[in-house]
Coordinates of N, CA and C and ligand atoms in Angstrom, one line a residue:
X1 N 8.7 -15.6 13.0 CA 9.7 -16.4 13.7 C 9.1 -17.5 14.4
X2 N 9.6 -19.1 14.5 CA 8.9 -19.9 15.0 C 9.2 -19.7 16.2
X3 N 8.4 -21.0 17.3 CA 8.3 -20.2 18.8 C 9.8 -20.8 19.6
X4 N 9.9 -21.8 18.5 CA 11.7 -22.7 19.0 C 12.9 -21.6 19.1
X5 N 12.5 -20.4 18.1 CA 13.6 -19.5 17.6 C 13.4 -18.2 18.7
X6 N 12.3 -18.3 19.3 CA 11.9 -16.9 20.3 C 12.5 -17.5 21.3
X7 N 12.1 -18.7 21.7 CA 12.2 -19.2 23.2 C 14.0 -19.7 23.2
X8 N 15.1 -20.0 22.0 CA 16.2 -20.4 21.6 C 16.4 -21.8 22.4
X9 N 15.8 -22.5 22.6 CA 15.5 -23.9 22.0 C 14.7 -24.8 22.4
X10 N 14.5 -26.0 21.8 CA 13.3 -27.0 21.5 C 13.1 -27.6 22.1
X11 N 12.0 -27.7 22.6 CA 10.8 -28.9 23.5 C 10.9 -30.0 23.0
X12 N 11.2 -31.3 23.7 CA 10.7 -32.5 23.3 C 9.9 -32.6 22.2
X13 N 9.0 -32.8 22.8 CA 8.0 -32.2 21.6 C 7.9 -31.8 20.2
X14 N 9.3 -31.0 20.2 CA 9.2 -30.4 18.9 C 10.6 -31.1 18.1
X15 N 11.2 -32.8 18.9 CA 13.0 -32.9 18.0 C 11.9 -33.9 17.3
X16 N 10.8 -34.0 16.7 CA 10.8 -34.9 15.5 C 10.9 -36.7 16.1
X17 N 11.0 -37.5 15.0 CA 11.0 -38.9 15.4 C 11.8 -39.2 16.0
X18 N 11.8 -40.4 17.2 CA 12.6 -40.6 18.0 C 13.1 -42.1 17.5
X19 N 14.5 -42.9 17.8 CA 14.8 -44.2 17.5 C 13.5 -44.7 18.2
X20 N 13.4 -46.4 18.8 CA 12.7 -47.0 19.1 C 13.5 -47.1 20.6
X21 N 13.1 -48.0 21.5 CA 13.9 -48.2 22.5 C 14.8 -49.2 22.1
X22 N 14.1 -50.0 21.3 CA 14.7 -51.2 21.0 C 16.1 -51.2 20.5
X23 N 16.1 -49.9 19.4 CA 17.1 -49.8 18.4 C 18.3 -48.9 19.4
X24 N 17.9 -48.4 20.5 CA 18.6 -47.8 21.2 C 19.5 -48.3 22.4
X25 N 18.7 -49.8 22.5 CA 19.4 -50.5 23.2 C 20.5 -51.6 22.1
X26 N 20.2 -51.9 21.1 CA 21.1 -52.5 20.2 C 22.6 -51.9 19.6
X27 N 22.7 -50.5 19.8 CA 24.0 -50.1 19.7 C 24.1 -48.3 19.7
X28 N 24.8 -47.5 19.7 CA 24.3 -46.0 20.0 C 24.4 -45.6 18.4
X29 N 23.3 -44.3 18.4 CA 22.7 -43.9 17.1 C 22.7 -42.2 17.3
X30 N 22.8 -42.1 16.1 CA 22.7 -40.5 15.9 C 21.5 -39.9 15.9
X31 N 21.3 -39.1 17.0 CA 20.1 -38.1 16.8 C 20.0 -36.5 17.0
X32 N 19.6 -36.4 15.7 CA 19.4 -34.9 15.2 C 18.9 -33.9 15.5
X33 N 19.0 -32.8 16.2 CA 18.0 -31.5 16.3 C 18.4 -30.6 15.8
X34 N 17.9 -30.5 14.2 CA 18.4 -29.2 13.5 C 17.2 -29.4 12.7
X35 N 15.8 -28.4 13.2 CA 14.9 -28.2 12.2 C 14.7 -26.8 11.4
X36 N 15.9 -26.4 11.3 CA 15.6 -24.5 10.6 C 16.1 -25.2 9.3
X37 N 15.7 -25.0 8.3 CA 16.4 -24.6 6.8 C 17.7 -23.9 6.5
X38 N 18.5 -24.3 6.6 CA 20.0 -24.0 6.5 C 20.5 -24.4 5.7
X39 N 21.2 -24.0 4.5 CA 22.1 -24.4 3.6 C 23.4 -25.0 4.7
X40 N 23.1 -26.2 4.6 CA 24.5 -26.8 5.2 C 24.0 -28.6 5.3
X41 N 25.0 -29.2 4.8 CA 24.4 -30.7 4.7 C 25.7 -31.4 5.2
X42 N 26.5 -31.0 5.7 CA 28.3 -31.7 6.6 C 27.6 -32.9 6.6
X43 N 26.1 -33.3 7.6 CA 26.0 -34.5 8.4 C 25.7 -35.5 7.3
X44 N 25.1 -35.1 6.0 CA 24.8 -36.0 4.9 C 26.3 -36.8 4.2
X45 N 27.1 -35.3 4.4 CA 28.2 -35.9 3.5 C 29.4 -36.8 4.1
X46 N 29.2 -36.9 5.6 CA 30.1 -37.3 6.5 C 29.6 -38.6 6.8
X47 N 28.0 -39.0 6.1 CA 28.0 -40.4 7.1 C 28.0 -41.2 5.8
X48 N 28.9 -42.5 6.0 CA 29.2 -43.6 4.6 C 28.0 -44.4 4.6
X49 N 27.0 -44.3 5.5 CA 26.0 -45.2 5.5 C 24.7 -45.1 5.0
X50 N 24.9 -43.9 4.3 CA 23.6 -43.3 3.6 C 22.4 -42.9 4.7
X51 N 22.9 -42.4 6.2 CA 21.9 -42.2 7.3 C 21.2 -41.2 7.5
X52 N 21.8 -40.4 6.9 CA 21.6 -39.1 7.1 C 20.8 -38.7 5.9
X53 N 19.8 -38.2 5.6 CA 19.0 -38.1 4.3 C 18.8 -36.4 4.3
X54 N 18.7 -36.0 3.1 CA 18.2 -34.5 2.9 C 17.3 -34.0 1.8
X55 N 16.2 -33.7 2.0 CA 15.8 -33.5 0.4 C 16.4 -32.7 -0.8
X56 N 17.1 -31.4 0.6 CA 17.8 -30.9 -0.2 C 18.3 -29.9 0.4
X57 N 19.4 -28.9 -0.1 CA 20.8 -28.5 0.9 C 20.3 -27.4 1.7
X58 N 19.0 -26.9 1.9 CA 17.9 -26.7 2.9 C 17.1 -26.9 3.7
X59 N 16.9 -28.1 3.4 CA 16.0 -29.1 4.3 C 16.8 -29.2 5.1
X60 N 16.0 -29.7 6.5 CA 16.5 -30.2 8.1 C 16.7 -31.6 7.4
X61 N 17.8 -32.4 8.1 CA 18.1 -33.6 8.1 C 17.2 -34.6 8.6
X62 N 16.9 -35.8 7.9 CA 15.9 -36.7 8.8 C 17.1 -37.9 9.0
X63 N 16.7 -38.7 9.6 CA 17.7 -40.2 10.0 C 16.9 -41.1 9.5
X64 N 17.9 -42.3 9.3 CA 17.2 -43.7 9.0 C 17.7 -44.2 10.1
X65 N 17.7 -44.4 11.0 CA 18.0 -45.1 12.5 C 18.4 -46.6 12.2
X66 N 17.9 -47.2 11.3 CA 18.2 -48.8 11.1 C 20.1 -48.7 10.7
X67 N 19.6 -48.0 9.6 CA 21.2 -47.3 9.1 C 22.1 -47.2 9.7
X68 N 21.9 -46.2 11.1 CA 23.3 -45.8 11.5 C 23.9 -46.7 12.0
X69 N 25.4 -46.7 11.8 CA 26.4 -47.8 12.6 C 26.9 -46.8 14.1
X70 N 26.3 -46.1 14.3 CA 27.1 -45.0 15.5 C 28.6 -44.9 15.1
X71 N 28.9 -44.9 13.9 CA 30.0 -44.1 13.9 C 31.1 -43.0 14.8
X72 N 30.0 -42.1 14.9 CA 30.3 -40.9 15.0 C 30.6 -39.6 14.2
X73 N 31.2 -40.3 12.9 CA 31.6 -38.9 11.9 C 30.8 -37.9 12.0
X74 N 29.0 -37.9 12.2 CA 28.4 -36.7 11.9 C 28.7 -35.7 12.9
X75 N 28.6 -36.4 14.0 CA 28.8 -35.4 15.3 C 30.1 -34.7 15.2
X76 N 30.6 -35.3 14.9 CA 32.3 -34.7 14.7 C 32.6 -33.3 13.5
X77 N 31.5 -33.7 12.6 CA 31.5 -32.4 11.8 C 30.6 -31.3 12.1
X78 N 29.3 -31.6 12.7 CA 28.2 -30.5 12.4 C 28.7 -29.4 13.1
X79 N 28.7 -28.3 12.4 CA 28.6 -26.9 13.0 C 27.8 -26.4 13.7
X80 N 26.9 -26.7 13.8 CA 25.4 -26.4 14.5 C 25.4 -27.2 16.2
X81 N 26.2 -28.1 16.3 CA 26.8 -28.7 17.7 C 25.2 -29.6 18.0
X82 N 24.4 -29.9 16.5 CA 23.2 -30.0 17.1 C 22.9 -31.9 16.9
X83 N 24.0 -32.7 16.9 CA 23.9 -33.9 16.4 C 24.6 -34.4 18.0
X84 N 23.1 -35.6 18.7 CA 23.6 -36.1 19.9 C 24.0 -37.6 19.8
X85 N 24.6 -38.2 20.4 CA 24.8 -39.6 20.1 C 23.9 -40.5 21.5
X86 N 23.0 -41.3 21.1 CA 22.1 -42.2 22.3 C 22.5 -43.2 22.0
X87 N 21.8 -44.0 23.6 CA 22.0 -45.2 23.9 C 21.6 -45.7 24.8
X88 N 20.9 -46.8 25.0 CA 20.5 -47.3 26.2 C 21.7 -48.3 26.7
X89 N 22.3 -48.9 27.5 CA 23.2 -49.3 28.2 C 23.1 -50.1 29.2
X90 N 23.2 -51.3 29.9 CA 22.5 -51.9 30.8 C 21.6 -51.2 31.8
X91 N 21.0 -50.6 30.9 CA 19.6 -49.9 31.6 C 19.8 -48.7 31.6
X92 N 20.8 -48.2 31.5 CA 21.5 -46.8 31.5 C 21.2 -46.2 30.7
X93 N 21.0 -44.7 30.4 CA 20.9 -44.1 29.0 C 22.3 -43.6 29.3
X94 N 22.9 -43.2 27.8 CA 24.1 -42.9 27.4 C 24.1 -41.7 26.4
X95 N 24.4 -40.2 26.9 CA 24.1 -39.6 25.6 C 25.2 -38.8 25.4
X96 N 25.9 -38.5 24.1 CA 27.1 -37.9 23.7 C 26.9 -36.8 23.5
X97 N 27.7 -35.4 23.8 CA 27.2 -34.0 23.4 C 28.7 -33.3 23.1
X98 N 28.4 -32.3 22.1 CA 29.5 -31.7 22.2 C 29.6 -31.1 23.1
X99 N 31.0 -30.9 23.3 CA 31.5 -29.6 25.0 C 32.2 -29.2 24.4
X100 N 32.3 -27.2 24.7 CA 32.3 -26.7 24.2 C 33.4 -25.8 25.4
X101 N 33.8 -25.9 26.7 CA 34.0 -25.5 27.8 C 35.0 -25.9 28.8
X102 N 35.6 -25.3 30.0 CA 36.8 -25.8 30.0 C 36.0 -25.7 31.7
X103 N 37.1 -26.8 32.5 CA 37.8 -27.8 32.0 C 36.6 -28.5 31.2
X104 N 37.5 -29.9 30.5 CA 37.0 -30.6 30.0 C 36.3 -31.8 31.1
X105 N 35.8 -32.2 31.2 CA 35.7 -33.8 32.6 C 36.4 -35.1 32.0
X106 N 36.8 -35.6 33.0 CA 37.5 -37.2 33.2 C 36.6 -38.0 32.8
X107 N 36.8 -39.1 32.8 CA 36.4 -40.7 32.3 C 36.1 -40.6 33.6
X108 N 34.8 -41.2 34.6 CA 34.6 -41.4 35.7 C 33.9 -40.0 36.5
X109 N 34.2 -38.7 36.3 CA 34.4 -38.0 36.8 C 32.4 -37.9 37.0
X110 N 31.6 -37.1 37.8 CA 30.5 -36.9 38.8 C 30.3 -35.6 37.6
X111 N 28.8 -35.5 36.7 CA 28.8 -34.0 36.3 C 27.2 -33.4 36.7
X112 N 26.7 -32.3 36.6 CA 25.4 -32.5 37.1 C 24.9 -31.8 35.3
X113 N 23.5 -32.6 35.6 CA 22.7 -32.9 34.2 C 22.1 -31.1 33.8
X114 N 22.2 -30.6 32.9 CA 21.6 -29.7 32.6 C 20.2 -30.0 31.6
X115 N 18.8 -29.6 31.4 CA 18.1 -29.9 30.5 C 17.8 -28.8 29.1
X116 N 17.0 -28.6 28.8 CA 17.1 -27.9 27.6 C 17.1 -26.4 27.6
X117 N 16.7 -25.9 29.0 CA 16.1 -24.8 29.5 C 17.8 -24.3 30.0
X118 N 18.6 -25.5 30.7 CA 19.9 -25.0 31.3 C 19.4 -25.2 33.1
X119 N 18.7 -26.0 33.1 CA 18.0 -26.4 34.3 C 18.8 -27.3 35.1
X120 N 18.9 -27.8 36.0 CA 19.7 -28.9 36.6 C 18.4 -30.1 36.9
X121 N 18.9 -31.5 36.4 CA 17.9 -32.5 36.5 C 18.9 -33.8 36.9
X122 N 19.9 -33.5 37.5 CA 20.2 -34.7 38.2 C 21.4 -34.7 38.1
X123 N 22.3 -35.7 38.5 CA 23.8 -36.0 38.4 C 23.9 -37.5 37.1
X124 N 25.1 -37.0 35.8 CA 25.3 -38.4 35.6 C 27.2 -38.7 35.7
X125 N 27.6 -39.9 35.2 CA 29.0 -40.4 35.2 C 29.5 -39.9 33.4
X126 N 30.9 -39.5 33.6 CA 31.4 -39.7 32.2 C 32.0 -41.0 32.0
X127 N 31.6 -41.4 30.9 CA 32.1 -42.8 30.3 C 32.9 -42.5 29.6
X128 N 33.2 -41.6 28.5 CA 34.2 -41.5 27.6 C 34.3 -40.0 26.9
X129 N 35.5 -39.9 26.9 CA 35.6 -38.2 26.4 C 36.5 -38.0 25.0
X130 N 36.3 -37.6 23.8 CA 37.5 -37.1 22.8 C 37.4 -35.4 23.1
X131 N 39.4 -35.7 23.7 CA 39.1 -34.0 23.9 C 39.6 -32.8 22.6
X132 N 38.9 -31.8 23.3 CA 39.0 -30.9 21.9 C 40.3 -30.8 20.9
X133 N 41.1 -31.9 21.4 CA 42.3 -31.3 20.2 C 42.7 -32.4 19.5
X134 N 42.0 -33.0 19.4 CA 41.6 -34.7 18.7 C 40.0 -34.2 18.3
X135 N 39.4 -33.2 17.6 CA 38.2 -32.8 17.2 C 38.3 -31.4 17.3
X136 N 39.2 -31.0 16.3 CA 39.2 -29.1 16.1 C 38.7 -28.3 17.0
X137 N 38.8 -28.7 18.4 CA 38.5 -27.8 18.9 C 37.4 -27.7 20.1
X138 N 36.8 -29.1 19.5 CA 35.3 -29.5 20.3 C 35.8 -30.9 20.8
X139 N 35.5 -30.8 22.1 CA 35.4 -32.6 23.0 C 34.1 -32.5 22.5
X140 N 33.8 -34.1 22.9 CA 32.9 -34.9 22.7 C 33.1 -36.1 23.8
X141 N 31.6 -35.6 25.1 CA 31.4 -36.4 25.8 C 30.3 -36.8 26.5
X142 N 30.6 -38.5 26.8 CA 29.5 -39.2 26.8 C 29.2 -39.4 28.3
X143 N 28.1 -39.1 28.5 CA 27.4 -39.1 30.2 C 26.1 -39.9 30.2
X144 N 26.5 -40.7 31.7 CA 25.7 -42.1 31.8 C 24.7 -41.3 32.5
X145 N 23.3 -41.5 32.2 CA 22.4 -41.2 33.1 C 20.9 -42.0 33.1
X146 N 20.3 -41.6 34.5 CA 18.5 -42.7 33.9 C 18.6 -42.5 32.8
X147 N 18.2 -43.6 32.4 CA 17.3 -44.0 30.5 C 16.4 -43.0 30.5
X148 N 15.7 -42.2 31.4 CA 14.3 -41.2 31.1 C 15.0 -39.7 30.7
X149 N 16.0 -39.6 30.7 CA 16.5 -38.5 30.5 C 17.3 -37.8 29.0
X150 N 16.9 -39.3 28.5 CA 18.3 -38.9 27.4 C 17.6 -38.0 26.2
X151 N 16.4 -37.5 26.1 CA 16.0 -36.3 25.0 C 15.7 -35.1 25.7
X152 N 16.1 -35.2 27.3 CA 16.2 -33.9 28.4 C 17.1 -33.5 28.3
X153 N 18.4 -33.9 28.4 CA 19.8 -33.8 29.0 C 20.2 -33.2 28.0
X154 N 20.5 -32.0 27.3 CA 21.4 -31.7 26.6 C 22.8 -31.1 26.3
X155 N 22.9 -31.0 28.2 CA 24.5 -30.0 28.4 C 24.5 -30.9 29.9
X156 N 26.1 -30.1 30.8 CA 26.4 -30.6 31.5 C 27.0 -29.5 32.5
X157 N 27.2 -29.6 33.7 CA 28.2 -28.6 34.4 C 29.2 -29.3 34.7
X158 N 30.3 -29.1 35.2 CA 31.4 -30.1 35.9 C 31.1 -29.4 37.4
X159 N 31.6 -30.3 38.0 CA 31.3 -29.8 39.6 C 32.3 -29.8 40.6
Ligands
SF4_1 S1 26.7 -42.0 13.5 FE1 27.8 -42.6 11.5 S2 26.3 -43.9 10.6 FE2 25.1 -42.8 12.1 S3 24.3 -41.0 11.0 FE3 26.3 -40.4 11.9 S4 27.8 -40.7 10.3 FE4 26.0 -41.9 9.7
SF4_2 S1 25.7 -30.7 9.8 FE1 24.6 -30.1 11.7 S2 23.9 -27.9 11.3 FE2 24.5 -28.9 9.3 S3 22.5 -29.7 8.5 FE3 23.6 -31.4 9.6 S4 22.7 -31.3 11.7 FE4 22.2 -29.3 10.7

């Protein structure tokens, strides 16, 4: 068993290539953390932009980052809840997660930052929310925080 799968989940270190900064400040992009071999390819078939690449219906997904339009469709399908949406933002990082939890938070509303461990690393703002009944079930929301944070932050509390 790899050590991602003992410890139940990944280190920096271990999500693979990152956009640039540059491309992160030019518009928000899809980024992926699903490295297990899984029969399941939703994110390949959901993006019109050919962004999403697979060798094959086992392989972990790679990105072409130039590609993506930030749509959103992949996030919206994956079952794996494992596709984040970034962004740098006048200086702000911006990162989109599924929520999975109730209540849901407000547009504006104060959340504190959780990181990969379920650790608390700061407070950010919600900018924008689709709640779970406009997305089968899953919101999808976007929390403004430092730019240093956005491959840390992967969950949220409401407070
Ligand atoms: S956000 Fe849109 S363009 Fe980017 S990878 Fe997902 S589906 Fe493709
Ligand atoms: S849809 Fe989600 S779980 Fe399925 S391969 Fe893509 S990223 Fe992984």
């Amino acid at each position: 068993m790899t050590e991602y799968c003992k410890r139940g989940y990944l280190l920096v270190s271990e999500i693979g290539e990152k956009p640039s900064e540059e491309r992160l400040r030019q518009k928000k992009v899809a980024f992926i953390e699903c490295p297990q071999e899984i029969p399941c390819n939703a994110c390949v078939h959901s993006c019109k932009f050919d962004a999403v690449l697979m060798d094959n219906i086992n392989a972990p997904p790679k990105m072409d980052y130039d590609a993506c339009t930030g749509c959103m469709r992949c996030i919206r399908v994956c079952p794996g809840l494992a596709i984040f949406m970034l962004e740098i933002k006048d200086d702000m990082g911006r990162v989109t997660m599924p929520y999975e939890f109730l209540p849901v938070p407000e547009k504006g509303e104060t959340v504190k930052l959780l990181n990969r461990e379920g650790k608390e690393v700061g407070e950010g703002t919600v900018t924008w929310v689709l709640p779970p009944e406009r997305n089968e079930g899953t919101a999808l929301v976007t929390v403004e925080m430092n730019k240093d944070l956005i491959y840390e932050v992967r969950a949220f509390r409401v407070v």
